[in-house]
Short mmCIF file of C-alpha atoms in Angstrom, two decimals:
data_model
loop_
_atom_site.label_atom_id
_atom_site.label_comp_id
_atom_site.label_asym_id
_atom_site.label_seq_id
_atom_site.Cartn_x
_atom_site.Cartn_y
_atom_site.Cartn_z
CA UNK J 34 271.50 148.33 -15.09
CA UNK J 35 269.04 144.98 -14.97
CA UNK J 36 265.58 145.99 -15.41
CA UNK J 37 264.40 145.76 -12.29
CA UNK J 38 266.78 148.58 -11.70
CA UNK J 39 265.47 151.21 -14.54
CA UNK J 40 262.08 150.32 -13.01
CA UNK J 41 263.45 151.42 -9.60
CA UNK J 42 264.62 154.47 -10.49
CA UNK J 43 261.45 155.23 -12.71
CA UNK J 44 259.46 154.89 -9.67
CA UNK J 45 261.57 157.50 -7.49
CA UNK J 46 261.34 160.14 -10.17
CA UNK J 47 257.72 159.90 -10.40
CA UNK J 48 257.31 159.48 -6.55
CA UNK J 49 255.49 162.29 -5.04
CA UNK J 50 257.83 163.30 -2.63
CA UNK J 51 261.24 163.05 -4.92
CA UNK J 52 264.13 161.62 -3.09
CA UNK J 53 267.40 162.61 -3.73
CA UNK J 54 270.07 161.45 -6.42
CA UNK J 55 272.29 159.85 -3.72
CA UNK J 56 269.49 157.75 -2.43
CA UNK J 57 268.39 156.58 -5.97
CA UNK J 58 271.87 155.47 -6.91
CA UNK J 59 272.04 153.97 -3.50
CA UNK J 60 268.95 151.94 -4.50
CA UNK J 61 269.74 151.15 -8.00
CA UNK J 62 273.22 150.10 -6.92
CA UNK J 63 272.68 147.93 -3.24
CA UNK J 64 269.41 146.29 -5.15
CA UNK J 65 267.92 147.51 -1.42
CA UNK J 66 264.45 146.35 -3.43
CA UNK J 67 265.30 142.87 -3.66
CA UNK J 68 265.44 142.41 0.16
CA UNK J 69 262.22 144.19 0.54
CA UNK J 70 259.15 141.45 0.57
CA UNK J 71 255.53 141.46 0.94
CA UNK J 72 253.40 139.15 3.55
CA UNK J 73 250.93 137.21 2.65
CA UNK J 74 248.47 134.97 4.90
CA UNK J 75 249.28 131.70 3.83
CA UNK J 76 248.32 130.00 0.81
CA UNK J 77 247.35 133.78 -0.01
CA UNK J 78 249.01 136.28 -2.73
CA UNK J 79 246.26 138.73 -3.38
CA UNK J 80 245.06 141.23 -1.23
CA UNK J 81 245.82 143.75 1.55
CA UNK J 82 249.89 142.88 2.07
CA UNK J 83 252.29 143.70 4.79
CA UNK J 84 256.03 143.95 4.29
CA UNK J 85 259.04 142.50 5.47
CA UNK J 86 262.75 142.35 4.91
CA UNK J 87 265.80 139.60 4.63
CA UNK J 88 268.69 140.76 6.32
CA UNK J 89 272.36 138.75 7.41
CA UNK J 90 273.59 138.32 10.74
CA UNK J 91 276.59 136.72 12.19
CA UNK J 92 276.18 134.26 15.27
CA UNK J 93 279.09 132.47 16.71
CA UNK J 94 281.61 133.06 13.42
CA UNK J 95 278.50 131.53 11.31
CA UNK J 96 276.78 133.78 8.69
CA UNK J 97 273.16 133.57 9.29
CA UNK J 98 270.00 135.34 7.35
CA UNK J 99 267.13 135.98 8.66
CA UNK J 100 264.05 138.03 7.87
CA UNK J 101 261.78 140.19 9.65
CA UNK J 102 258.40 141.40 10.06
CA UNK J 103 256.13 143.46 12.34
CA UNK J 104 254.62 141.32 15.24
CA UNK J 105 251.15 142.58 14.79
CA UNK J 106 250.93 140.88 11.75
CA UNK J 107 249.65 137.65 13.19
CA UNK J 108 246.29 137.49 15.42
CA UNK J 109 245.52 139.21 18.20
CA UNK J 110 243.00 138.46 20.96
CA UNK J 111 242.43 142.08 20.83
CA UNK J 112 243.71 143.27 16.90
CA UNK J 113 243.03 141.98 14.23
CA UNK J 114 246.27 140.60 12.26
CA UNK J 115 245.75 138.11 9.69
CA UNK J 116 249.11 136.67 9.34
CA UNK J 117 249.55 132.98 11.05
CA UNK J 118 253.51 130.95 12.43
CA UNK J 119 253.06 130.08 8.86
CA UNK J 120 252.75 132.49 5.96
CA UNK J 121 253.71 133.13 2.28
CA UNK J 122 256.45 135.12 1.32
CA UNK J 123 256.57 137.13 -2.08
CA UNK J 124 260.13 138.04 -2.62
CA UNK J 125 262.62 138.67 -5.35
CA UNK J 126 265.25 136.02 -6.79
CA UNK J 127 267.52 136.61 -9.50
CA UNK J 128 265.68 139.52 -10.88
CA UNK J 129 262.06 137.12 -10.37
CA UNK J 130 258.71 137.87 -7.90
CA UNK J 131 258.78 134.22 -6.53
CA UNK J 132 256.02 133.24 -3.72
CA UNK J 133 258.11 131.11 -0.86
CA UNK J 134 256.94 129.66 2.28
CA UNK J 135 258.27 131.36 5.40
CA UNK J 136 257.56 130.47 9.24
CA UNK J 137 257.67 132.78 12.58
CA UNK J 138 260.43 131.24 14.42
CA UNK J 139 260.59 133.62 17.32
CA UNK J 140 257.90 136.14 18.42
CA UNK J 141 258.27 139.34 20.99
CA UNK J 142 255.35 141.77 22.48
CA UNK J 143 253.45 143.83 20.24
CA UNK J 144 252.91 146.13 22.78
CA UNK J 145 256.82 146.95 23.07
CA UNK J 146 259.30 145.36 20.77
CA UNK J 147 256.79 144.31 18.17
CA UNK J 148 259.09 142.96 15.63
CA UNK J 149 258.82 138.71 14.60
CA UNK J 150 261.69 136.91 13.74
CA UNK J 151 261.33 134.95 10.27
CA UNK J 152 262.78 131.89 8.67
CA UNK J 153 262.93 130.68 5.08
CA UNK J 154 263.73 127.57 3.53
CA UNK J 155 267.38 126.52 2.82
CA UNK J 156 266.95 125.85 -0.81
CA UNK J 157 265.12 129.92 -0.51
CA UNK J 158 267.60 131.52 1.42
CA UNK J 159 270.92 131.02 -0.87
CA UNK J 160 268.78 133.24 -3.79
CA UNK J 161 267.33 136.26 -0.96
CA UNK J 162 269.91 139.37 -0.68
CA UNK J 163 270.15 140.13 2.64
CA UNK J 164 270.65 143.52 3.69
CA UNK J 165 273.30 144.48 7.31
CA UNK J 166 272.06 145.54 10.28
CA UNK J 167 274.02 148.48 11.82
CA UNK J 168 276.16 148.13 14.55
CA UNK J 169 276.22 151.47 15.17
CA UNK J 170 273.64 153.11 16.57
CA UNK J 171 271.63 156.11 14.78
CA UNK J 172 272.20 159.91 16.05
CA UNK J 173 269.68 162.56 16.25
CA UNK J 174 269.16 164.60 12.88
CA UNK J 175 270.48 161.32 11.05
CA UNK J 176 269.12 161.58 7.72
CA UNK J 177 267.03 157.77 7.36
CA UNK J 178 265.35 155.93 4.62
CA UNK J 179 262.08 153.67 3.83
CA UNK J 180 261.49 151.40 1.38
CA UNK J 181 258.62 149.17 1.59
CA UNK J 182 254.92 148.32 0.35
CA UNK J 183 252.34 151.10 1.26
CA UNK J 184 249.23 150.09 -0.22
CA UNK J 185 250.83 147.20 -1.81
CA UNK J 186 252.86 149.76 -3.78
CA UNK J 187 256.47 149.98 -3.67
CA UNK J 188 257.51 153.43 -1.56
CA UNK J 189 260.17 155.09 -0.83
CA UNK J 190 260.36 157.67 2.33
CA UNK J 191 263.91 159.50 1.59
CA UNK J 192 266.35 162.12 3.95
CA UNK J 193 263.88 162.08 6.84
CA UNK J 194 266.06 163.40 9.82
CA UNK J 195 266.07 160.74 12.88
CA UNK J 196 264.15 163.06 15.97
CA UNK J 197 264.24 160.55 18.79
CA UNK J 198 265.72 157.38 19.69
CA UNK J 199 264.35 156.44 22.57
CA UNK J 200 263.64 153.67 24.79
CA UNK J 201 262.41 150.78 21.94
CA UNK J 202 261.95 153.09 18.72
CA UNK J 203 263.61 155.26 16.35
CA UNK J 204 261.19 158.16 15.95
CA UNK J 205 261.53 160.24 12.45
CA UNK J 206 258.69 162.81 10.30
CA UNK J 207 256.72 161.08 7.59
CA UNK J 208 255.28 163.90 5.53
CA UNK J 209 251.89 162.96 4.20
CA UNK J 210 247.84 164.43 4.77
CA UNK J 211 246.17 160.61 5.71
CA UNK J 212 247.80 157.53 7.30
CA UNK J 213 246.20 155.57 5.33
CA UNK J 214 248.79 155.93 2.57
CA UNK J 215 250.80 154.01 4.92
CA UNK J 216 248.89 150.73 5.17
CA UNK J 217 251.24 147.60 5.05
CA UNK J 218 254.46 149.51 5.22
CA UNK J 219 255.02 148.11 8.86
CA UNK J 220 257.98 145.57 8.46
CA UNK J 221 259.70 147.64 6.28
CA UNK J 222 263.67 148.25 6.37
CA UNK J 223 265.13 151.63 7.87
CA UNK J 224 268.25 152.65 6.19
CA UNK J 225 270.89 154.78 7.55
CA UNK J 226 273.07 156.79 4.28
CA UNK J 227 274.99 153.50 3.26
CA UNK J 228 272.18 151.18 3.01
CA UNK J 229 272.21 149.29 6.77
CA UNK J 230 269.27 147.98 8.70
CA UNK J 231 268.95 150.61 11.73
CA UNK J 232 265.16 149.59 12.32
CA UNK J 233 262.28 147.74 11.56
CA UNK J 234 258.77 150.37 10.93
CA UNK J 235 256.57 149.49 13.59
CA UNK J 236 253.84 152.05 13.02
CA UNK J 237 252.97 156.03 12.56
CA UNK J 238 251.15 158.14 14.83
CA UNK J 239 248.91 160.93 13.47
CA UNK J 240 250.32 164.70 13.42
CA UNK J 241 250.41 167.15 16.56
CA UNK J 242 248.32 170.58 16.00
CA UNK J 243 249.97 172.61 14.01
CA UNK J 244 252.49 169.82 12.98
CA UNK J 245 253.43 169.42 8.86
CA UNK J 246 254.22 165.41 9.50
CA UNK J 247 253.08 162.47 11.13
CA UNK J 248 255.40 160.38 13.86
CA UNK J 249 257.27 157.13 12.14
CA UNK J 250 258.10 154.88 14.53
CA UNK J 251 260.98 151.84 14.10
CA UNK J 252 262.18 149.19 16.63
CA UNK J 253 265.84 149.39 17.26
CA UNK J 254 268.41 146.61 15.94
CA UNK J 255 268.67 145.78 19.37
CA UNK J 256 265.52 143.65 19.42
CA UNK J 257 266.06 141.64 16.50
CA UNK J 258 269.53 140.22 17.81
CA UNK J 259 267.83 139.39 21.35
CA UNK J 260 265.41 137.66 18.55
CA UNK J 261 268.40 135.83 17.46
CA UNK J 262 269.95 134.93 20.23
CA UNK J 263 266.38 133.49 21.40
CA UNK J 264 266.48 131.42 17.92
CA UNK J 265 269.64 129.86 19.14
CA UNK J 266 268.69 129.55 22.94
CA UNK J 267 271.52 131.72 24.03
CA UNK J 268 269.23 132.88 27.09
CA UNK J 269 272.16 135.48 28.31
CA UNK J 270 272.18 137.64 25.01
CA UNK J 271 268.49 136.89 24.28
CA UNK J 272 267.56 139.37 27.17
CA UNK J 273 267.20 143.18 26.71
CA UNK J 274 267.61 146.19 29.08
CA UNK J 275 264.28 147.97 30.08
CA UNK J 276 265.86 151.61 30.66
CA UNK J 277 264.13 154.54 32.54
CA UNK J 278 265.73 158.02 33.05
CA UNK J 279 269.56 156.30 32.39
CA UNK J 280 269.20 153.32 34.77
CA UNK J 281 268.26 149.77 34.03
CA UNK J 282 265.03 148.48 35.89
CA UNK J 283 265.57 144.87 34.92
CA UNK J 284 266.27 142.52 31.82
CA UNK J 285 263.31 141.22 29.74
CA UNK J 286 262.94 138.23 27.53
CA UNK J 287 261.82 138.64 23.64
CA UNK J 288 258.63 137.66 24.41
CA UNK J 289 258.21 139.79 27.96
CA UNK J 290 256.45 143.41 27.82
CA UNK J 291 255.52 145.85 30.64
CA UNK J 292 251.87 144.55 31.07
CA UNK J 293 251.59 147.97 34.15
CA UNK J 294 253.81 150.35 35.58
CA UNK J 295 253.39 152.51 38.47
CA UNK J 296 255.69 155.11 39.67
CA UNK J 297 255.49 155.72 43.75
CA UNK J 298 256.83 158.71 45.78
CA UNK J 299 259.04 158.72 48.92
CA UNK J 300 255.77 157.30 50.90
CA UNK J 301 254.79 155.23 48.99
CA UNK J 302 251.91 156.79 47.31
CA UNK J 303 251.28 155.86 43.63
CA UNK J 304 251.77 159.27 41.35
CA UNK J 305 251.49 157.97 38.13
CA UNK J 306 250.03 154.32 37.01
CA UNK J 307 249.63 152.88 33.55
CA UNK J 308 248.42 149.79 32.14
CA UNK J 309 250.07 149.02 28.66
CA UNK J 310 246.96 149.77 25.97
CA UNK J 311 248.53 148.79 22.24
CA UNK J 312 251.62 150.53 23.05
CA UNK J 313 253.97 151.07 26.28
CA UNK J 314 254.39 154.67 26.35
CA UNK J 315 257.46 155.54 27.19
CA UNK J 316 256.78 159.41 27.33
CA UNK J 317 253.93 159.68 29.47
CA UNK J 318 256.22 157.64 31.82
CA UNK J 319 258.85 160.46 31.47
CA UNK J 320 256.84 162.91 32.30
CA UNK J 321 256.20 161.96 35.64
CA UNK J 322 259.18 159.72 36.56
CA UNK J 323 261.40 162.87 37.66
CA UNK J 324 258.82 163.13 40.90
CA UNK J 325 258.94 159.40 41.55
CA UNK J 326 261.27 157.30 44.20
CA UNK J 327 259.57 153.70 43.24
CA UNK J 328 258.69 152.11 40.31
CA UNK J 329 256.59 149.21 40.36
CA UNK J 330 256.38 147.20 37.11
CA UNK J 331 253.95 144.21 36.50
CA UNK J 332 255.58 141.71 33.84
CA UNK J 333 253.36 139.08 31.68
CA UNK J 334 255.04 137.34 28.02
CA UNK J 335 253.11 136.82 24.83
CA UNK J 336 251.89 133.18 24.24
CA UNK J 337 250.46 131.16 21.17
CA UNK J 338 247.00 129.80 21.89
CA UNK J 339 244.36 128.84 19.13
CA UNK J 340 246.37 130.17 16.16
CA UNK J 341 246.35 133.48 18.27
CA UNK J 342 248.89 135.32 20.24
CA UNK J 343 248.11 136.31 23.53
CA UNK J 344 249.61 139.39 24.75
CA UNK J 345 247.56 139.24 28.25
CA UNK J 346 247.10 142.19 31.25
CA UNK J 347 245.80 140.77 33.97
CA UNK J 348 245.44 141.16 37.62
CA UNK J 349 247.75 138.61 38.50
CA UNK J 350 251.03 139.14 36.84
CA UNK J 351 253.83 136.18 35.58
CA UNK J 352 256.30 138.68 37.78
CA UNK J 353 255.84 141.40 39.88
CA UNK J 354 259.16 144.18 40.73
CA UNK J 355 259.74 147.46 42.86
CA UNK J 356 262.77 149.41 42.06
CA UNK J 357 264.31 151.82 44.15
CA UNK J 358 265.46 154.53 41.84
CA UNK J 359 267.69 156.53 45.02
CA UNK J 360 269.69 153.06 45.86
CA UNK J 361 269.40 152.31 42.42
CA UNK J 362 268.54 148.30 42.87
CA UNK J 363 265.34 146.21 42.75
CA UNK J 364 263.89 145.76 46.31
CA UNK J 365 261.29 143.47 45.28
CA UNK J 366 260.69 141.00 42.65
CA UNK J 367 258.09 137.87 42.72
CA UNK J 368 257.70 135.42 40.57
CA UNK J 369 253.78 134.72 40.13
CA UNK J 370 252.70 132.33 37.47
CA UNK J 371 253.27 131.01 34.17
CA UNK J 372 251.64 129.90 31.18
#
């Protein structure tokens, strides 16, 4: 065992949330920690850092290496991100810590997929240790594991059962008293028992009353695969389905997001209305969906402007459509503007 592997096992044994022996062995054998990296603003390698991970995938028969981070790491017009399109990644190469340049090559909306696709220099890629994306979706109750950097320290969350596989994210319990201990964990990989990536950590929600844990969120692999297709200009494969109640309402591009959703009854009267505020609330929509006949969507897209990512919610969206839940089809679809 290398010194790195030994230090990993020591940190696991000393962890407050002691993982299983199986996970400890998996981490040591698969060098999973070599596949995660710290994210710093370009030219800076001190202070608070976020997490990211390296993965490999096959596109048109050729293996490629990418990275992933949480999209909300970049400066937002209504947020505090500080990572530009180009940044510094602190990675492991041959058991050594190395700072290498990295670049965001495809963006998504922070309110929905909230993942960004990363490329490294070819000379750095060949020294990286990528993870593999799982092909199968995780199922409820499946035990998941997370490795990343919380408050700058290597952190392991293990044996957390999947609570829900929703429209965009996997949801799982995160035990702890204060969410501040996980600051920086966004962008970490969520792994299944074989060490394959099933999702990318994008945040956590406060625990509900009488609950012993917080809820962690991880964007499903579907969206990473869409970003890879978009990177190659493959329009057909770059979209992802927006599904509610089992109905595919529309296909969205990786940079598109639902800025507003309205649910209407048989007479076209609005029974639920919600603008996107920070995150698209799937659970709130599903609570009212059974009473609806029509779904109205305002769709916008994110864009880069003045070193800032703009996720615009405006009175004049880029696209506005109405879906008939009974007829199961779009009955109105209007392109209104573009940036």
